[in-house]
Short mmCIF file of N, CA and C in Angstrom, two decimals:
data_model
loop_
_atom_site.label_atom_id
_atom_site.label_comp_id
_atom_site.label_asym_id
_atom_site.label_seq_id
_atom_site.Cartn_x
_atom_site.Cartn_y
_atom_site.Cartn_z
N UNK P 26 -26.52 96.87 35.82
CA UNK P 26 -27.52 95.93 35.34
C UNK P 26 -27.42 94.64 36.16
N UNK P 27 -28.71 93.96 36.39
CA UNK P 27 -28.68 93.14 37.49
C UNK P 27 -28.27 92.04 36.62
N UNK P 28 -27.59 90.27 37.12
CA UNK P 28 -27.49 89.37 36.28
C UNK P 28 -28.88 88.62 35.87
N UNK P 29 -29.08 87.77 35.32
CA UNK P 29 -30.06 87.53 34.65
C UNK P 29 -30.58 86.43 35.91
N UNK P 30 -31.64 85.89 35.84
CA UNK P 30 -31.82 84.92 37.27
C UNK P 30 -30.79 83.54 36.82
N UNK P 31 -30.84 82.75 35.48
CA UNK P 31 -30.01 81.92 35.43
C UNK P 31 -28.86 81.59 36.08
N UNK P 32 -28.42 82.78 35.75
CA UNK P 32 -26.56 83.09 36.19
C UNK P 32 -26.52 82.63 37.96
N UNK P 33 -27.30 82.71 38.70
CA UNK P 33 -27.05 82.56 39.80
C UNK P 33 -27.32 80.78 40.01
N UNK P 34 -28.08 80.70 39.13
CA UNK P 34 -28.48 78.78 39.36
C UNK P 34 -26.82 78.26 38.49
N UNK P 35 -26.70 79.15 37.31
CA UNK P 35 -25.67 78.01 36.88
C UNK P 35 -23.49 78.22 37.61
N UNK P 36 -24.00 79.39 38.58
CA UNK P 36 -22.23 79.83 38.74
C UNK P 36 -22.52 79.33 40.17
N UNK P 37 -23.85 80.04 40.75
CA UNK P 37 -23.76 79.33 42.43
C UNK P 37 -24.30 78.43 42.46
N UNK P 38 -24.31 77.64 43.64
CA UNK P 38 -25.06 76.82 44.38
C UNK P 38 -26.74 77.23 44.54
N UNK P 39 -27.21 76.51 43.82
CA UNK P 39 -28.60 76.39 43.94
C UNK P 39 -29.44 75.53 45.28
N UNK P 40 -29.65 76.32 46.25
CA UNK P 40 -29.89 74.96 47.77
C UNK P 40 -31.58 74.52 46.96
N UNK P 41 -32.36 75.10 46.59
CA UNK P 41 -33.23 74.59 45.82
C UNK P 41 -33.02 73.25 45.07
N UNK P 42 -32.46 73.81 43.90
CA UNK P 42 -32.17 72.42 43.16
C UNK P 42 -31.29 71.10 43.15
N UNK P 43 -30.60 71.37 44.69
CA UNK P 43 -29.62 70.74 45.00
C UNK P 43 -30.53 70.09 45.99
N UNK P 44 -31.08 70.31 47.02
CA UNK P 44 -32.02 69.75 47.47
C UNK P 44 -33.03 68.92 46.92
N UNK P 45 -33.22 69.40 45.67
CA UNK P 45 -34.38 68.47 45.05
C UNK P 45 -33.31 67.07 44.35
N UNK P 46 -32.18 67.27 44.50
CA UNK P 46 -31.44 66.22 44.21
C UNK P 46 -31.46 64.90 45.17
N UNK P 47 -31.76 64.99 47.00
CA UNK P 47 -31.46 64.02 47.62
C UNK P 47 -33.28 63.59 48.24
N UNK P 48 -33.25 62.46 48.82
CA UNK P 48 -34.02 62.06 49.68
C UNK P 48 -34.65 62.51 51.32
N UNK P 49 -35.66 63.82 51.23
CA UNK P 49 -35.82 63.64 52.89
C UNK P 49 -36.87 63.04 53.36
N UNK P 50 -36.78 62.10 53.97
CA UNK P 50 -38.10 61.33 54.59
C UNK P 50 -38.77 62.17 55.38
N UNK P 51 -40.39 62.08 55.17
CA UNK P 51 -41.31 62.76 56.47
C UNK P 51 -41.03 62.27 57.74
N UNK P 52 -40.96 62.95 58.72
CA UNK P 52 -40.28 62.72 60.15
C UNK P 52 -38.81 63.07 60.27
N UNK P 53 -38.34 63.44 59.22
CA UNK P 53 -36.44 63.55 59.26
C UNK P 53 -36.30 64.82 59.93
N UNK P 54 -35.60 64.37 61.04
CA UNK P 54 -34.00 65.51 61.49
C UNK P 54 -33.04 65.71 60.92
N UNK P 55 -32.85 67.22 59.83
CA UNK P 55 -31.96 67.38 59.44
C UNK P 55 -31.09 68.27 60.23
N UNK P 56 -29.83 68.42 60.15
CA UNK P 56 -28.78 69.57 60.70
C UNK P 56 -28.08 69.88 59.11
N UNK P 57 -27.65 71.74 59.43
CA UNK P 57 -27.26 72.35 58.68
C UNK P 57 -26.42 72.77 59.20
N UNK P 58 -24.96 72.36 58.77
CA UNK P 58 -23.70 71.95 59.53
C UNK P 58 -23.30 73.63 59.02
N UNK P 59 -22.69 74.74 59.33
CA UNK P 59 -22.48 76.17 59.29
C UNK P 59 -23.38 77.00 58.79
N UNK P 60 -24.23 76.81 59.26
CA UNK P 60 -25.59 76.82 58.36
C UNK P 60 -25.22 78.70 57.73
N UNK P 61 -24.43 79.45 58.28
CA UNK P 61 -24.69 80.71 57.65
C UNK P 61 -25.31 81.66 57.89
N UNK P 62 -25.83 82.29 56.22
CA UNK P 62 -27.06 82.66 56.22
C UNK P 62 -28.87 81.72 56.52
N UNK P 63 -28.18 80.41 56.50
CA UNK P 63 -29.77 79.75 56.84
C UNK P 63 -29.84 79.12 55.06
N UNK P 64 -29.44 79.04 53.92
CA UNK P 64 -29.59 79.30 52.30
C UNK P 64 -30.33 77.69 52.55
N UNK P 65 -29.78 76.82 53.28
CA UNK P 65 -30.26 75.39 53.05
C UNK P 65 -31.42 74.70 53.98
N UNK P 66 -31.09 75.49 55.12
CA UNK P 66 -31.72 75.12 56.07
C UNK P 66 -33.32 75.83 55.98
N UNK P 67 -33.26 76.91 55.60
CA UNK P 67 -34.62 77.39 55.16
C UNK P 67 -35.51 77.10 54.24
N UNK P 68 -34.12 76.58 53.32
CA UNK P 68 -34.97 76.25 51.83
C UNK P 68 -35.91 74.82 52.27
N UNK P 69 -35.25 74.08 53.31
CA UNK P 69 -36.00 72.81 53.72
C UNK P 69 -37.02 72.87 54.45
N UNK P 70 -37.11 74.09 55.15
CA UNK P 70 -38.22 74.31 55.85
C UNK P 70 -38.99 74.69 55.30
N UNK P 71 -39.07 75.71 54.17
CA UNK P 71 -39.83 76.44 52.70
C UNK P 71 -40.26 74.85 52.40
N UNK P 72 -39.35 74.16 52.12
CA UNK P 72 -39.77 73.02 50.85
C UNK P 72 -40.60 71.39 51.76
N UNK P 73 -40.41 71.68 53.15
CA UNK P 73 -41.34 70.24 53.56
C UNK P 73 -42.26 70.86 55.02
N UNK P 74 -41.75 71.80 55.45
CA UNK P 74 -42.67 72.06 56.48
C UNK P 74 -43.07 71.55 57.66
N UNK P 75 -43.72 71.38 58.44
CA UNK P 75 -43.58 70.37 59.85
C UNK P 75 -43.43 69.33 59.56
N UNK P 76 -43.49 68.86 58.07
CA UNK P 76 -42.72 67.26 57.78
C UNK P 76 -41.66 67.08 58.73
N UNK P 77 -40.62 67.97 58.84
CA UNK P 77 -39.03 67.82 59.16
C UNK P 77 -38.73 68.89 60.19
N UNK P 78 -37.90 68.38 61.18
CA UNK P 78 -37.53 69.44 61.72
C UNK P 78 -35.72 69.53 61.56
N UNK P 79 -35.74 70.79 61.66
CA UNK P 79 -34.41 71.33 60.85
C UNK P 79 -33.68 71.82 62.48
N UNK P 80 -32.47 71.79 62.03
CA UNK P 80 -31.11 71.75 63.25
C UNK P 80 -30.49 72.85 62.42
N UNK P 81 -30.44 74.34 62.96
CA UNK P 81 -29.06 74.86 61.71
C UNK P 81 -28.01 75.72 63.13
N UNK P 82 -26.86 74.62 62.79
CA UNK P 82 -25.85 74.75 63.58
C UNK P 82 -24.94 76.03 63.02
N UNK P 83 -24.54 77.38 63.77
CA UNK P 83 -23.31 78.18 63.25
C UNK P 83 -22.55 78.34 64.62
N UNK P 84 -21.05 79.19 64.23
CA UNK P 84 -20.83 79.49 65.32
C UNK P 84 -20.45 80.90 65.28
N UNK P 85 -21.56 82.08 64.91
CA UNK P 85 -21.63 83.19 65.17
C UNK P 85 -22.92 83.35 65.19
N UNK P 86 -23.35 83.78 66.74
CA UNK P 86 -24.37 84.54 67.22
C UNK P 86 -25.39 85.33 65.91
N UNK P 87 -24.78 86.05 65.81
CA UNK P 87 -25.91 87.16 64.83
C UNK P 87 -26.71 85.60 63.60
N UNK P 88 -25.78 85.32 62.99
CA UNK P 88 -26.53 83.94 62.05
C UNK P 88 -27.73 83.27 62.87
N UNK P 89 -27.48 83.36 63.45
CA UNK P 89 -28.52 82.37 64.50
C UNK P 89 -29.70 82.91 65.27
N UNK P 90 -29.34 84.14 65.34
CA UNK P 90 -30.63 85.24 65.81
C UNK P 90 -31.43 85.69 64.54
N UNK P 91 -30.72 85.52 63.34
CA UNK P 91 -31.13 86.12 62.04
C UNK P 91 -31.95 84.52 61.48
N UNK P 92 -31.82 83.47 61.89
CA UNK P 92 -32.57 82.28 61.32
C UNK P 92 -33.47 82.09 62.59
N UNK P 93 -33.15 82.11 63.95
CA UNK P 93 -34.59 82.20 64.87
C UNK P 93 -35.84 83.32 63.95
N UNK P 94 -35.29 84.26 64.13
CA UNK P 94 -36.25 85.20 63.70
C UNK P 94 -37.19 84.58 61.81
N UNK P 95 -35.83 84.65 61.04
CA UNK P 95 -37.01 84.13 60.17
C UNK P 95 -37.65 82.55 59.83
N UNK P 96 -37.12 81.78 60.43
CA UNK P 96 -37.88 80.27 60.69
C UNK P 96 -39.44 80.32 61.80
N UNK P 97 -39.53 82.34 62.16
CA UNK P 97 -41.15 82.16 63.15
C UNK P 97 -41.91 81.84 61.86
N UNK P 98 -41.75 82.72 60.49
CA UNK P 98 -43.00 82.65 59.82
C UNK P 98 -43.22 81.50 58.96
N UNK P 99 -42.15 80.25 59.32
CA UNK P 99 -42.28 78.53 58.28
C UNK P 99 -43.27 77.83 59.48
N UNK P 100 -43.63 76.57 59.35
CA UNK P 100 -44.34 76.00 60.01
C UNK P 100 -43.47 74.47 60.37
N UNK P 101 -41.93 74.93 60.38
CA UNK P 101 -41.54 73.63 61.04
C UNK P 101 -40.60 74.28 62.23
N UNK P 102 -40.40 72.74 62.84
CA UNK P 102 -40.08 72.84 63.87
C UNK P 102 -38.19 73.23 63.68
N UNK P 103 -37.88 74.42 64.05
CA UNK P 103 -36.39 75.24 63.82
C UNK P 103 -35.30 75.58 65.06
N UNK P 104 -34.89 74.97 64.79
CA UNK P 104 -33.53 75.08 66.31
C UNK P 104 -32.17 75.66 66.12
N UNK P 105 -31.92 76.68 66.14
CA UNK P 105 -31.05 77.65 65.78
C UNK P 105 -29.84 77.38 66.68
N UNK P 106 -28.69 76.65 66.54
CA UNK P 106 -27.73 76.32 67.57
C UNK P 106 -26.50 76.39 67.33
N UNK P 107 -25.68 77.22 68.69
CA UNK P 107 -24.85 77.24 68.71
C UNK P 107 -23.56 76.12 68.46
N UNK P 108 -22.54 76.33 67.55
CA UNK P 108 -21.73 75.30 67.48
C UNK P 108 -20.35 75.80 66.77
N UNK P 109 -19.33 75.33 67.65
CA UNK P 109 -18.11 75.47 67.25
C UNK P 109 -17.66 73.94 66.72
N UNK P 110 -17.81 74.19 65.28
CA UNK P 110 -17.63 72.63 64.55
C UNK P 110 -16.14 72.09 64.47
N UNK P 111 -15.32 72.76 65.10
CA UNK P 111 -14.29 72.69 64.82
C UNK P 111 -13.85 71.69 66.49
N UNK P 112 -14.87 71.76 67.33
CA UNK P 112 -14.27 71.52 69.08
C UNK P 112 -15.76 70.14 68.62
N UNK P 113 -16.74 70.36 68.57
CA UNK P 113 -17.88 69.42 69.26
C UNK P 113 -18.84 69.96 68.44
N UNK P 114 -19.66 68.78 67.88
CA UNK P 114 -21.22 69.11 67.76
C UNK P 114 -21.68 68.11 68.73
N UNK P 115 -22.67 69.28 69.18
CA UNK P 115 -23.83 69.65 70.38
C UNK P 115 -25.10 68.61 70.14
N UNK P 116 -25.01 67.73 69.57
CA UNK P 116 -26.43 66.79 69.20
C UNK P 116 -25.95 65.52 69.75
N UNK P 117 -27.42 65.46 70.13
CA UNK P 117 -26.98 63.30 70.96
C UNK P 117 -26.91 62.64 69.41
N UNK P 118 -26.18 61.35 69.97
CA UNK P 118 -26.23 60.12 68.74
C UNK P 118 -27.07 59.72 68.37
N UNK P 119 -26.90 60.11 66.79
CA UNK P 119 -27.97 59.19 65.90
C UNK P 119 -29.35 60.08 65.69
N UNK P 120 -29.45 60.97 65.60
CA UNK P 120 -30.61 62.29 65.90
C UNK P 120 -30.88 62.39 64.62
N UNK P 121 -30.03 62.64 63.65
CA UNK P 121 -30.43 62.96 62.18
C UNK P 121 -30.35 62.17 61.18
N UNK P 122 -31.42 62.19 60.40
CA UNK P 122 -31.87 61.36 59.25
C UNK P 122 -30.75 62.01 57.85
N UNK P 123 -30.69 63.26 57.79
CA UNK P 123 -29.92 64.33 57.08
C UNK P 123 -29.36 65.05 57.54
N UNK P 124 -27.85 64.92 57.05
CA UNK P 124 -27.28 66.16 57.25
C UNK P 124 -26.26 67.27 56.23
N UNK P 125 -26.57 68.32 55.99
CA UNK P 125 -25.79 68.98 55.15
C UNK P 125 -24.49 70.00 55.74
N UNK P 126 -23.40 69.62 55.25
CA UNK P 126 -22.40 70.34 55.02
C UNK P 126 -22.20 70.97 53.99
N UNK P 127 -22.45 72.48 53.62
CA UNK P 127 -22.79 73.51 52.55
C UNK P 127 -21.56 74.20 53.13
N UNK P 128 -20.77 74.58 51.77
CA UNK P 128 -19.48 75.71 52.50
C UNK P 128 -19.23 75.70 53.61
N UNK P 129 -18.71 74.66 54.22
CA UNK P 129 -18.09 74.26 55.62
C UNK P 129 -16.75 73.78 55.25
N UNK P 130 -16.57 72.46 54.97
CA UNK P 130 -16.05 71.47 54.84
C UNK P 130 -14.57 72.65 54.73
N UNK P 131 -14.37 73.49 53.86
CA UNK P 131 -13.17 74.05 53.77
C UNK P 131 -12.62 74.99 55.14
N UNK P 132 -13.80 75.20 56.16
CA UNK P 132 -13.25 76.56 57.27
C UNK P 132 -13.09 75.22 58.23
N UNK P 133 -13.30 74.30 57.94
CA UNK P 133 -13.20 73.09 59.04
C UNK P 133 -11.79 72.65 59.08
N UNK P 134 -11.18 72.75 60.81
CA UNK P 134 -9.64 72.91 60.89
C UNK P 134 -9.13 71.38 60.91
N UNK P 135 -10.25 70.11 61.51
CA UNK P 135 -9.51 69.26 61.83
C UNK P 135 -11.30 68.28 61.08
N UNK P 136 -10.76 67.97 60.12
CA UNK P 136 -11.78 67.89 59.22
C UNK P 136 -11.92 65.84 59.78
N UNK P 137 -10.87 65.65 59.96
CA UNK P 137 -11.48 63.82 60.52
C UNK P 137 -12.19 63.68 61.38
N UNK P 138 -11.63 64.78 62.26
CA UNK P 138 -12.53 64.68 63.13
C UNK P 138 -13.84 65.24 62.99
N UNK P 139 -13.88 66.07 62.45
CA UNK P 139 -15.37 66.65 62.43
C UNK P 139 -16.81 65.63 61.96
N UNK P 140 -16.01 64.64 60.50
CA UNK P 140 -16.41 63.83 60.07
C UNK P 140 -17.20 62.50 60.83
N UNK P 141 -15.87 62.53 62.05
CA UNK P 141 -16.26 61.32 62.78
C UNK P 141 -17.33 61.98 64.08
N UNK P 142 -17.72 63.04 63.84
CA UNK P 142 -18.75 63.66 64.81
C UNK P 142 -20.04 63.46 63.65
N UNK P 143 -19.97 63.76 62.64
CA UNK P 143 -21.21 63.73 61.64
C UNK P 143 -21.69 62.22 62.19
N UNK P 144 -20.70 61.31 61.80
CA UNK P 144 -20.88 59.78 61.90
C UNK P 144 -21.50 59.71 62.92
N UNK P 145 -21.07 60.34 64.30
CA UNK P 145 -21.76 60.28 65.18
C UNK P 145 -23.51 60.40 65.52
N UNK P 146 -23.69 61.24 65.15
CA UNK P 146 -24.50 62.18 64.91
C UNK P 146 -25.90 61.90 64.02
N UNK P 147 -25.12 61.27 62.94
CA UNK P 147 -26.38 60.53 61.59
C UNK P 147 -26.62 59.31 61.71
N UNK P 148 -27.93 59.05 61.90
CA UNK P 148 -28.14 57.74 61.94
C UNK P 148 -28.05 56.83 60.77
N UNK P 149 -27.72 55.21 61.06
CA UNK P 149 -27.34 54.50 60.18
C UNK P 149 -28.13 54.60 58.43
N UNK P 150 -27.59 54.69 57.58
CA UNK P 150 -28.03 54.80 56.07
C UNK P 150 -28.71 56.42 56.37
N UNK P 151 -28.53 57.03 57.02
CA UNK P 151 -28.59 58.21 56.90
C UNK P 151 -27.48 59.04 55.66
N UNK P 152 -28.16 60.40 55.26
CA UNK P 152 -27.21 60.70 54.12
C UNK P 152 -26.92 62.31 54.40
N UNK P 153 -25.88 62.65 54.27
CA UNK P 153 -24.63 63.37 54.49
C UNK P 153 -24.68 63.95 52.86
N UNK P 154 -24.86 65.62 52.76
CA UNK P 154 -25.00 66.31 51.37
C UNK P 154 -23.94 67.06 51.64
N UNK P 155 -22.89 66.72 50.70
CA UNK P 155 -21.93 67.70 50.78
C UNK P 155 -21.58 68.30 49.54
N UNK P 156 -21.91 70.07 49.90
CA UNK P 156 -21.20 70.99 48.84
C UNK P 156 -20.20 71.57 49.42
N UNK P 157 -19.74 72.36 48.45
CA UNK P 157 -18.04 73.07 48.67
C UNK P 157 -17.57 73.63 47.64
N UNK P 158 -16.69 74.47 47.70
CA UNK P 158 -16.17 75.63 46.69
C UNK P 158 -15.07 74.61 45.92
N UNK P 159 -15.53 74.63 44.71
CA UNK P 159 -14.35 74.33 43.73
C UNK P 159 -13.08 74.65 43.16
N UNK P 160 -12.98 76.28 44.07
CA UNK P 160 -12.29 76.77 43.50
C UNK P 160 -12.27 78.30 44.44
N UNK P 161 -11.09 79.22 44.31
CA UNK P 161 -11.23 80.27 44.87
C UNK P 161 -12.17 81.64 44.17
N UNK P 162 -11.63 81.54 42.25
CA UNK P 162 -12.63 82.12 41.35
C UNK P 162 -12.14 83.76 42.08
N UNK P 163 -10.81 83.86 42.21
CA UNK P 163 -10.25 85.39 42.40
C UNK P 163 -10.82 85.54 43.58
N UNK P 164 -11.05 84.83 44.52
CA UNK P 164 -11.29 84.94 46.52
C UNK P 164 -12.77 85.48 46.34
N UNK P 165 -13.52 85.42 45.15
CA UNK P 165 -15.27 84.94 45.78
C UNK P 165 -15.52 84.13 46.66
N UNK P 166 -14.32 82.81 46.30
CA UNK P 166 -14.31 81.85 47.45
C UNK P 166 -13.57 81.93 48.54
N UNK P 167 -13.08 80.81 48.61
CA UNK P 167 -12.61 80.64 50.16
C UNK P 167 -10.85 81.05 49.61
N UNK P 168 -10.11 81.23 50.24
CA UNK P 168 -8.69 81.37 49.63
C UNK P 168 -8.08 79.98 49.06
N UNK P 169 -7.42 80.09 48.03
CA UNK P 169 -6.82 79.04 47.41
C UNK P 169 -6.44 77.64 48.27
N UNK P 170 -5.64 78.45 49.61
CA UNK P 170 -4.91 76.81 50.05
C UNK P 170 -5.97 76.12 51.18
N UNK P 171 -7.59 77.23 51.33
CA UNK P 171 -7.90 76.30 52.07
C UNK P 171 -9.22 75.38 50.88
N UNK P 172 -8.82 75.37 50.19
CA UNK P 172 -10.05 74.51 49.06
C UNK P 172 -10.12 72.95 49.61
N UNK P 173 -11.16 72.10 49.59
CA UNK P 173 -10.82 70.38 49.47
C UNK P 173 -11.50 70.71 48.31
N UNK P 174 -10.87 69.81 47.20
CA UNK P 174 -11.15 69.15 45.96
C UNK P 174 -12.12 68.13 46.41
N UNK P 175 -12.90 67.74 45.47
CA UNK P 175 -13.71 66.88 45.27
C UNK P 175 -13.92 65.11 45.51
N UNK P 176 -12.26 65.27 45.51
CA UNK P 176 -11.66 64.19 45.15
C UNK P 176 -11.21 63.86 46.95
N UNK P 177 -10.34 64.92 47.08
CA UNK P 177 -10.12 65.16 48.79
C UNK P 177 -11.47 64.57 49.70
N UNK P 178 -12.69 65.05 49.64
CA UNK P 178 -14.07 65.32 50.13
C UNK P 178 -14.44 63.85 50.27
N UNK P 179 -14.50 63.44 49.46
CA UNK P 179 -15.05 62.02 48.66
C UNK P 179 -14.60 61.01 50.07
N UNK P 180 -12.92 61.11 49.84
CA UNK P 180 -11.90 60.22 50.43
C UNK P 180 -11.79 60.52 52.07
N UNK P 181 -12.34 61.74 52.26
CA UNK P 181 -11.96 62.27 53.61
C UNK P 181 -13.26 61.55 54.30
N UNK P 182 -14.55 61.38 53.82
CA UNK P 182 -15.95 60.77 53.86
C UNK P 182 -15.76 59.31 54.08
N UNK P 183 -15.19 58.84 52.97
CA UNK P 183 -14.91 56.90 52.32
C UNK P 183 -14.22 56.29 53.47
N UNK P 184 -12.98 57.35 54.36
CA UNK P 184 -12.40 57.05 55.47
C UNK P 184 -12.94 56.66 56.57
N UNK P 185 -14.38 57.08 56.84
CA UNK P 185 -15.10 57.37 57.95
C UNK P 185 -16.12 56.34 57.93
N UNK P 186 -15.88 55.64 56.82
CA UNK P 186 -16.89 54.20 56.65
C UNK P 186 -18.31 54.85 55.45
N UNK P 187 -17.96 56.15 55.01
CA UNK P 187 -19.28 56.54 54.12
C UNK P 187 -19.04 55.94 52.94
N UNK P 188 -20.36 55.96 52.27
CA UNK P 188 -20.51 55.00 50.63
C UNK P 188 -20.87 56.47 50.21
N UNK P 189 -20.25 56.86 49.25
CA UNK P 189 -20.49 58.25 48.42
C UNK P 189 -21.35 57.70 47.11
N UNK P 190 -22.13 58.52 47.11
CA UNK P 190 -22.78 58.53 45.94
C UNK P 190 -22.81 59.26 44.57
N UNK P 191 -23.32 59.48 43.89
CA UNK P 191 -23.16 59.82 42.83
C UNK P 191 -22.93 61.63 42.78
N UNK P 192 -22.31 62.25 41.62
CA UNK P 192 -22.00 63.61 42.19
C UNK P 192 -23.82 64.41 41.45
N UNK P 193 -24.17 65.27 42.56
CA UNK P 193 -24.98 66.47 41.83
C UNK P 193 -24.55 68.00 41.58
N UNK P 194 -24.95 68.15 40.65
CA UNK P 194 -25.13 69.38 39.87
C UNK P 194 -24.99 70.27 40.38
N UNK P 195 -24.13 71.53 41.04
CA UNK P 195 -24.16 72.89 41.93
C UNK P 195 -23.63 73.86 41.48
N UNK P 196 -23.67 74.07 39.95
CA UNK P 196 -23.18 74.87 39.34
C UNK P 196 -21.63 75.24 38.98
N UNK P 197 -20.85 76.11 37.94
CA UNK P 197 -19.71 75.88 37.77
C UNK P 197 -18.61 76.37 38.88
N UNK P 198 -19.24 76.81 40.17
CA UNK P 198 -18.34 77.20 41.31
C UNK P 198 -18.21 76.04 42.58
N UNK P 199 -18.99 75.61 42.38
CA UNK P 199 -19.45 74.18 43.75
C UNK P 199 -18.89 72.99 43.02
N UNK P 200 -18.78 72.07 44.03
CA UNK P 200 -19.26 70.54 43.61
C UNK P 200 -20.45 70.32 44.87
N UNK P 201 -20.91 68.70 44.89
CA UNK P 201 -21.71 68.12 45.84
C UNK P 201 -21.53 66.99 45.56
N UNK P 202 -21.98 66.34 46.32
CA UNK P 202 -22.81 64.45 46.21
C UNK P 202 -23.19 64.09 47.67
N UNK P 203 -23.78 63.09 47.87
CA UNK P 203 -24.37 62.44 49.19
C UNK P 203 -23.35 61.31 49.18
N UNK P 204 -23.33 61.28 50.84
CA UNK P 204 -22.68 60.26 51.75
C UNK P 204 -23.38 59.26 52.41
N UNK P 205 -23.46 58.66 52.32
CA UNK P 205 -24.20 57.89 53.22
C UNK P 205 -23.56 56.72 54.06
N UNK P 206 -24.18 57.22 55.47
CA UNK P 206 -23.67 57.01 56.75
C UNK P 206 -23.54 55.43 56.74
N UNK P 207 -22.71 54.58 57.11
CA UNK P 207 -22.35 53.12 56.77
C UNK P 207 -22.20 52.57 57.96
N UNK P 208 -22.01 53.41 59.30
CA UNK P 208 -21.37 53.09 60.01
C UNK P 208 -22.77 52.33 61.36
N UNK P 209 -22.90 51.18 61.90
CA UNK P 209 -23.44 50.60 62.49
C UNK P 209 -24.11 51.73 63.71
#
């Protein structure tokens, strides 16, 4: 028996309703920092359309041939790019209005630094959406010792000159909240 549709809004991450949580301005460059399956980066292209053009950074090939292909039939502008987040992101300074880190933040090896590449990267009062596994939940998630807590996330951000904002809603397996970029 299949779960009921709820169950998936209230245990996972909803990129829908989590999205309808932050601010994207018409004209915004967003990047979708491991983007994956595409879950966030599509949903923004579904939800504003040549308003925005979307950046979804992975660093496995097939993800990225699998979001070229389905970002032909949205009507925004979609850049499917290679990136090892762990060495360099591939974007000039100051390019994005938004950026999301969705289930990253934990496979990320040298996480200050990565941070201080976002900084790079987002332009000033720009805002930084970060979700992440709360938990391993018997290795649905990520394994136990590589989790950041919420609390970790927040502080690892606050370091980098970000003003965190208030936390949103991502169901009982996630956390989130927005960052926003402080840095001149």
């Amino acid at each position: 028996m299949a779960a009921p549709a709820w169950y998936h809004v209230c245990v996972f991450a909803s990129p829908q309703l989590i999205l309808d949580r932050i601010s994207i301005p018409t004209g915004a460059r967003v990047g979708d920092f491991g983007s994956g399956g595409g879950h966030f980066a599509l949903e923004i292209a579904r939800q504003r359309g040549p308003e925005v053009t979307v950046y979804a950074l992975d660093s496995l090939h097939a993800n990225l041939e699998r979001l070229a292909h389905e970002s032909r039939a949205l009507q925004t502008t979609f850049y499917p790019i290679y990136a090892n987040l762990n060495e360099h992101i591939p974007l000039r300074d100051n390019l994005l209005s938004v950026a999301i880190v969705a289930n990253t933040l934990f496979a990320i090896e040298n996480r200050k630094r990565f941070i201080e590449e976002l900084s790079r990267v987002v332009k000033p009062q720009g805002v930084i959406l970060v979700v992440d596994w709360m938990g391993s939940f018997g290795n649905t998630g990520p394994m136990d010792g590589e989790i950041v807590t919420p609390a970790e996330a927040a502080t690892l951000f606050r370091e980098q000159g970000f003003q965190i904002g208030e936390t949103i809603p991502a169901g009982t397996h996630h956390f989130a909240f927005a960052a926003l970029c402080m840095t001149p």
